[in-house]
Amino acid sequence: MVEGNINTIEKHVSLPLDADVAKDLRAGEYVYLTGEMYVARDAAHGRLMDLINKGEKLPINIEGETIYYMGPSPAREGRVIGSAGPTTAGRMDKYTPTLLDMGLRGMVGKGKRTPEVLDAIKRNGAVYFAAVGGAGALLSKCITSSEIVCYEDLGAEAIRRITVENFPVIVVADHIGGYLY
Amino acid sequence: MKADLRVVNTSLITEAIRDMCIEINHDLSPDMKKALLDATARETSPIGCRILGQLQDNLRIAHDEMIPICQDTGMAVVFLDIGQDVHLIGKDLTEAVNDGVRAAYTEGFLRKSVVSDPIERQNTTDNTPAVIHTSIVPGNRVSIRVAPKGFGSENMSRVFMRKPAEGLDGVRNSILTAVRDAGPNACPPMVIGVGIGGTFEKAALMAKEALTREVGCHSEKKWVADLEVEMLDTINELGIGPGGLGGAVTALAVNIETYATHIAGLPVAVNICCHVNRHARREI
Ligand code: SF4
């Protein structure tokens, strides 16, 4: 049981994450995120990595940014976005250490990460948050804007920029090696 | 039982599948709703209670505002039990099923999560094709079960080919290994579908079918029903908890199906499902 690690500290944190604020976050803390972050999942990560491997410029600047691993369902008319909960972060593990070393500061997803990712989080003063998996309808209510930035052809897997307000997450991995799972 | 020959137009199957896919992505079946509500009362860890509370809010918002319960609206798995005294007319059956899925996912604002080839990975943009399992059964009705399956939990599913000498312990071990490895990735509280016996593929199919059985309903075989109860308790003692963040509720049900098997084998398939265990049933 990991219950013992979880405290009831609640923090309100702005996005993009400030470097010092990120370093202050500890595994087990409840955090409400407000501000802007990117949305990207498997296919978009694959494309970013291809560009990095070829030494080309990325279509987004990830320095200091947070990526939400998510692929929304389509928005009904008049809505900002459809259902919008986290996807399994582990599928991005192959790409994550490189992105963290390039300055990525925050990640929002669900599920376990590899030791390589946890090391890269430590090395870069980054943080990994979990949102509640399977609560996409609830979480969509905290998203106030959403626009596709690139890779529109990927459909639900396009890279988006979203604005969130009091988006509920819990710190799962922090930069001093705290890890909740 | 002898039944009169009945003519059924496959357009009825298309319509039913369309409606069922949309409905079940916004409203869980009563058994699942009850199981989640009961779990909320049973949970003891503060974080677990918080998450189960959020899941209740999520279900309410999904229903009231027609937002899918989860953004992963799944790959459509369709079971068709077709009476042997049914004469199907109209479009061919596979096309009829896929028409229903296409209509649901495009008109119903559901996510298109299917790629046409596992390596080339081009999205088919309408969530087709479905995975279709057809059986011919006695009678003149068509029974349709639709179970859109999310892949966070599907990815954590396993097939174990045990030795007969491993017996029940081998089965217990298989289930626990799969559940432990799944942990937070499978969006607990989970529902566990298990297939024991048959061949490699029969076990996997039984495990999937077990997920379409009502949660809270037990096998008619005594040893199987006992094992369902025992494994649910053991899994909940693991402490994985809601969201994998610790707690008393890791699983809502363990549903087990069995079949005859070979003298040399003991296949055990464990199909993990998340708390968004969508299954709908209709008869034509
Ligand atoms: S595992 Fe289930 S609840 Fe979790 S994201 Fe996938 S479909 Fe949704």
CSV table of C-alpha atoms in Angstrom, one decimal, chain B residues 11-261:
chain,number,residue,atom,x,y,z
B,11,SER,CA,-30.2,-3.2,-41.3
B,12,LEU,CA,-31.8,-3.9,-37.9
B,13,ILE,CA,-28.4,-5.1,-36.7
B,14,THR,CA,-26.7,-2.0,-38.0
B,15,GLU,CA,-29.2,0.2,-36.2
B,16,ALA,CA,-28.9,-1.7,-32.9
B,17,ILE,CA,-25.1,-1.6,-33.0
B,18,ARG,CA,-25.1,2.2,-33.7
B,19,ASP,CA,-27.4,2.9,-30.8
B,20,MET,CA,-25.6,0.5,-28.4
B,21,CYS,CA,-22.2,2.0,-29.1
B,22,ILE,CA,-23.4,5.5,-28.5
B,23,GLU,CA,-25.4,4.6,-25.4
B,24,ILE,CA,-22.8,2.5,-23.6
B,25,ASN,CA,-20.1,5.1,-24.1
B,26,HIS,CA,-22.2,7.6,-22.2
B,27,ASP,CA,-24.0,5.4,-19.7
B,28,LEU,CA,-22.6,2.3,-18.1
B,29,SER,CA,-24.9,-0.7,-17.7
B,30,PRO,CA,-26.8,-0.8,-14.3
B,31,ASP,CA,-24.6,-3.6,-13.0
B,32,MET,CA,-21.4,-1.5,-13.5
B,33,LYS,CA,-23.0,1.6,-12.0
B,34,LYS,CA,-24.1,-0.3,-9.0
B,35,ALA,CA,-20.7,-1.9,-8.6
B,36,LEU,CA,-19.0,1.5,-8.7
B,37,LEU,CA,-21.4,3.1,-6.3
B,38,ASP,CA,-21.0,0.2,-3.8
B,39,ALA,CA,-17.2,0.5,-4.2
B,40,THR,CA,-17.5,4.2,-3.2
B,41,ALA,CA,-19.1,3.1,0.1
B,42,ARG,CA,-16.5,0.4,0.7
B,43,GLU,CA,-13.3,2.3,0.1
B,44,THR,CA,-11.3,3.3,3.1
B,45,SER,CA,-8.3,5.2,1.8
B,46,PRO,CA,-8.8,9.0,1.5
B,47,ILE,CA,-7.2,9.2,-2.0
B,48,GLY,CA,-9.3,6.2,-3.0
B,49,CYS,CA,-12.5,7.8,-1.8
B,50,ARG,CA,-11.6,11.0,-3.6
B,51,ILE,CA,-11.0,9.2,-6.9
B,52,LEU,CA,-14.2,7.1,-6.6
B,53,GLY,CA,-16.1,10.3,-5.9
B,54,GLN,CA,-14.6,11.8,-9.0
B,55,LEU,CA,-15.7,8.7,-11.0
B,56,GLN,CA,-19.3,9.2,-9.7
B,57,ASP,CA,-19.2,12.9,-10.8
B,58,ASN,CA,-17.7,11.7,-14.1
B,59,LEU,CA,-20.6,9.3,-14.7
B,60,ARG,CA,-23.1,12.0,-14.0
B,61,ILE,CA,-21.5,14.6,-16.3
B,62,ALA,CA,-21.2,12.0,-19.0
B,63,HIS,CA,-24.9,11.2,-18.8
B,64,ASP,CA,-26.2,14.7,-18.4
B,65,GLU,CA,-24.0,16.4,-21.0
B,66,MET,CA,-23.5,13.6,-23.4
B,67,ILE,CA,-19.7,13.6,-23.1
B,68,PRO,CA,-18.2,10.1,-23.4
B,69,ILE,CA,-17.3,8.6,-20.0
B,70,CYS,CA,-13.8,8.1,-21.2
B,71,GLN,CA,-12.1,9.6,-24.2
B,72,ASP,CA,-11.0,6.2,-25.3
B,73,THR,CA,-14.3,5.1,-26.7
B,74,GLY,CA,-12.7,1.8,-27.6
B,75,MET,CA,-12.4,-0.6,-30.4
B,76,ALA,CA,-15.8,-2.1,-30.9
B,77,VAL,CA,-16.0,-5.8,-30.0
B,78,VAL,CA,-19.2,-7.3,-31.2
B,79,PHE,CA,-20.6,-10.7,-30.2
B,80,LEU,CA,-23.4,-12.0,-32.4
B,81,ASP,CA,-25.3,-15.1,-31.4
B,82,ILE,CA,-27.4,-16.0,-34.4
B,83,GLY,CA,-30.2,-18.5,-34.2
B,84,GLN,CA,-29.9,-21.2,-36.7
B,85,ASP,CA,-33.5,-20.6,-37.8
B,86,VAL,CA,-32.8,-17.0,-38.7
B,87,HIS,CA,-32.4,-16.1,-42.3
B,88,LEU,CA,-30.4,-12.9,-42.7
B,89,ILE,CA,-31.2,-10.7,-45.6
B,90,GLY,CA,-29.9,-7.3,-46.7
B,91,LYS,CA,-26.2,-6.2,-46.6
B,92,ASP,CA,-23.7,-8.9,-45.7
B,93,LEU,CA,-23.3,-9.2,-42.0
B,94,THR,CA,-19.8,-7.9,-41.6
B,95,GLU,CA,-20.7,-4.8,-43.6
B,96,ALA,CA,-23.9,-4.3,-41.5
B,97,VAL,CA,-21.9,-4.4,-38.3
B,98,ASN,CA,-19.3,-2.0,-39.5
B,99,ASP,CA,-21.9,0.3,-40.8
B,100,GLY,CA,-23.3,0.5,-37.3
B,101,VAL,CA,-19.9,1.1,-35.8
B,102,ARG,CA,-19.2,3.8,-38.4
B,103,ALA,CA,-22.5,5.6,-37.8
B,104,ALA,CA,-22.0,5.5,-34.0
B,105,TYR,CA,-18.5,6.8,-34.0
B,106,THR,CA,-19.0,9.5,-36.6
B,107,GLU,CA,-22.5,10.7,-35.7
B,108,GLY,CA,-22.1,10.1,-31.9
B,109,PHE,CA,-18.9,12.2,-31.4
B,110,LEU,CA,-16.9,9.2,-30.3
B,111,ARG,CA,-13.1,8.9,-30.8
B,112,LYS,CA,-11.8,7.1,-33.8
B,113,SER,CA,-9.1,4.9,-32.3
B,114,VAL,CA,-8.6,2.3,-35.0
B,115,VAL,CA,-5.7,2.0,-37.4
B,116,SER,CA,-5.9,-0.1,-40.5
B,117,ASP,CA,-2.6,-1.9,-40.1
B,118,PRO,CA,-0.7,-2.6,-36.9
B,119,ILE,CA,2.6,-1.5,-38.4
B,120,GLU,CA,1.7,1.1,-41.0
B,121,ARG,CA,-0.9,2.6,-38.5
B,122,GLN,CA,-3.1,4.7,-40.7
B,123,ASN,CA,-6.2,5.8,-38.8
B,124,THR,CA,-9.4,4.5,-40.6
B,125,THR,CA,-11.2,7.7,-39.4
B,126,ASP,CA,-14.4,5.9,-38.6
B,127,ASN,CA,-13.4,3.4,-36.0
B,128,THR,CA,-14.0,0.4,-38.2
B,129,PRO,CA,-13.5,-2.4,-38.5
B,130,ALA,CA,-15.1,-3.9,-35.5
B,131,VAL,CA,-13.8,-7.2,-34.0
B,132,ILE,CA,-16.7,-9.6,-34.7
B,133,HIS,CA,-17.3,-12.9,-33.0
B,134,THR,CA,-20.2,-14.9,-34.5
B,135,SER,CA,-21.8,-18.1,-33.1
B,136,ILE,CA,-24.7,-20.1,-34.4
B,137,VAL,CA,-27.1,-21.0,-31.6
B,138,PRO,CA,-30.5,-22.7,-31.4
B,139,GLY,CA,-33.6,-20.6,-32.1
B,140,ASN,CA,-34.7,-17.8,-34.3
B,141,ARG,CA,-33.4,-14.7,-32.6
B,142,VAL,CA,-30.2,-12.6,-33.0
B,143,SER,CA,-28.6,-11.6,-29.8
B,144,ILE,CA,-26.1,-8.8,-30.0
B,145,ARG,CA,-23.5,-7.9,-27.4
B,146,VAL,CA,-21.4,-4.8,-27.9
B,147,ALA,CA,-18.3,-4.2,-25.8
B,148,PRO,CA,-16.2,-1.2,-26.9
B,149,LYS,CA,-12.7,-1.9,-25.4
B,150,GLY,CA,-10.2,0.7,-24.2
B,151,PHE,CA,-6.6,-0.2,-24.7
B,152,GLY,CA,-5.0,1.1,-21.5
B,153,SER,CA,-6.4,-2.0,-19.9
B,154,GLU,CA,-6.4,-4.2,-23.0
B,155,ASN,CA,-2.6,-3.8,-23.2
B,156,MET,CA,-2.2,-5.3,-19.7
B,157,SER,CA,-4.0,-8.5,-20.6
B,158,ARG,CA,-2.2,-11.8,-20.8
B,159,VAL,CA,-2.4,-15.5,-21.8
B,160,PHE,CA,-0.6,-18.1,-19.7
B,161,MET,CA,-0.1,-21.7,-20.9
B,162,ARG,CA,0.2,-23.4,-17.6
B,163,LYS,CA,1.0,-27.1,-16.9
B,164,PRO,CA,-1.8,-29.3,-15.7
B,165,ALA,CA,0.2,-30.0,-12.5
B,166,GLU,CA,0.0,-26.3,-11.6
B,167,GLY,CA,-3.7,-26.7,-11.1
B,168,LEU,CA,-5.7,-24.0,-9.3
B,169,ASP,CA,-2.6,-22.4,-7.9
B,170,GLY,CA,-1.4,-21.9,-11.5
B,171,VAL,CA,-4.7,-20.2,-12.2
B,172,ARG,CA,-4.5,-18.0,-9.1
B,173,ASN,CA,-1.0,-17.0,-10.0
B,174,SER,CA,-1.8,-16.1,-13.5
B,175,ILE,CA,-4.6,-13.8,-12.4
B,176,LEU,CA,-2.6,-12.1,-9.7
B,177,THR,CA,0.4,-11.6,-12.0
B,178,ALA,CA,-1.7,-9.9,-14.6
B,179,VAL,CA,-3.4,-7.7,-12.1
B,180,ARG,CA,-0.2,-6.7,-10.3
B,181,ASP,CA,1.5,-5.8,-13.6
B,182,ALA,CA,-1.5,-3.9,-14.7
B,183,GLY,CA,-1.6,-1.7,-11.6
B,184,PRO,CA,-2.3,1.9,-12.3
B,185,ASN,CA,-2.0,1.5,-16.1
B,186,ALA,CA,-5.4,-0.2,-16.3
B,187,CYS,CA,-7.4,2.5,-14.6
B,188,PRO,CA,-8.4,0.6,-11.5
B,189,PRO,CA,-10.9,-0.3,-10.1
B,190,MET,CA,-10.7,-3.1,-12.7
B,191,VAL,CA,-13.0,-5.8,-13.9
B,192,ILE,CA,-11.1,-9.1,-14.6
B,193,GLY,CA,-12.3,-11.4,-17.3
B,194,VAL,CA,-10.7,-14.9,-17.1
B,195,GLY,CA,-10.9,-17.8,-19.5
B,196,ILE,CA,-9.6,-21.2,-18.2
B,197,GLY,CA,-9.2,-24.2,-20.5
B,198,GLY,CA,-9.8,-24.7,-24.2
B,199,THR,CA,-7.0,-23.8,-26.5
B,200,PHE,CA,-4.8,-20.7,-26.7
B,201,GLU,CA,-7.4,-18.6,-28.6
B,202,LYS,CA,-10.4,-20.2,-26.9
B,203,ALA,CA,-9.1,-19.1,-23.5
B,204,ALA,CA,-8.6,-15.5,-24.7
B,205,LEU,CA,-12.1,-15.4,-26.3
B,206,MET,CA,-13.6,-16.7,-23.0
B,207,ALA,CA,-11.8,-14.0,-21.1
B,208,LYS,CA,-13.2,-11.4,-23.3
B,209,GLU,CA,-16.7,-12.8,-23.1
B,210,ALA,CA,-16.5,-13.0,-19.4
B,211,LEU,CA,-16.2,-9.2,-19.4
B,212,THR,CA,-19.6,-9.0,-21.0
B,213,ARG,CA,-21.2,-11.0,-18.2
B,214,GLU,CA,-23.0,-8.9,-15.6
B,215,VAL,CA,-20.8,-7.8,-12.7
B,216,GLY,CA,-22.1,-9.5,-9.5
B,217,CYS,CA,-23.4,-12.5,-11.4
B,218,HIS,CA,-21.5,-15.7,-10.7
B,219,SER,CA,-20.6,-18.9,-12.6
B,220,GLU,CA,-23.0,-21.8,-12.2
B,221,LYS,CA,-20.1,-24.1,-11.5
B,222,LYS,CA,-19.4,-24.2,-7.8
B,223,TRP,CA,-15.6,-24.3,-7.9
B,224,VAL,CA,-15.6,-21.5,-10.5
B,225,ALA,CA,-18.0,-19.3,-8.5
B,226,ASP,CA,-15.9,-19.9,-5.4
B,227,LEU,CA,-12.7,-18.9,-7.2
B,228,GLU,CA,-14.4,-15.7,-8.5
B,229,VAL,CA,-15.2,-14.7,-4.9
B,230,GLU,CA,-11.8,-15.7,-3.6
B,231,MET,CA,-9.8,-14.0,-6.3
B,232,LEU,CA,-11.8,-10.8,-5.9
B,233,ASP,CA,-10.9,-10.7,-2.2
B,234,THR,CA,-7.3,-11.5,-2.9
B,235,ILE,CA,-7.0,-8.8,-5.6
B,236,ASN,CA,-8.5,-6.2,-3.3
B,237,GLU,CA,-6.0,-7.2,-0.6
B,238,LEU,CA,-3.2,-6.1,-3.0
B,239,GLY,CA,-4.0,-2.5,-2.1
B,240,ILE,CA,-3.5,-1.1,-5.6
B,241,GLY,CA,-6.6,0.9,-5.1
B,242,PRO,CA,-8.5,3.4,-7.3
B,243,GLY,CA,-6.2,5.0,-9.8
B,244,GLY,CA,-3.5,2.7,-8.5
B,245,LEU,CA,-2.9,5.2,-5.7
B,246,GLY,CA,-3.7,2.8,-2.8
B,247,GLY,CA,-6.9,1.6,-1.3
B,248,ALA,CA,-9.3,-1.2,-0.6
B,249,VAL,CA,-11.0,-1.3,-4.0
B,250,THR,CA,-8.7,-2.6,-6.8
B,251,ALA,CA,-11.3,-4.7,-8.7
B,252,LEU,CA,-15.1,-4.7,-8.9
B,253,ALA,CA,-15.4,-8.3,-10.1
B,254,VAL,CA,-13.7,-11.4,-11.4
B,255,ASN,CA,-15.7,-13.2,-14.0
B,256,ILE,CA,-14.4,-16.6,-15.0
B,257,GLU,CA,-15.5,-18.8,-18.0
B,258,THR,CA,-14.2,-22.4,-18.4
B,259,TYR,CA,-14.1,-25.0,-21.2
B,260,ALA,CA,-12.8,-28.5,-21.8
B,261,THR,CA,-9.1,-28.7,-22.5
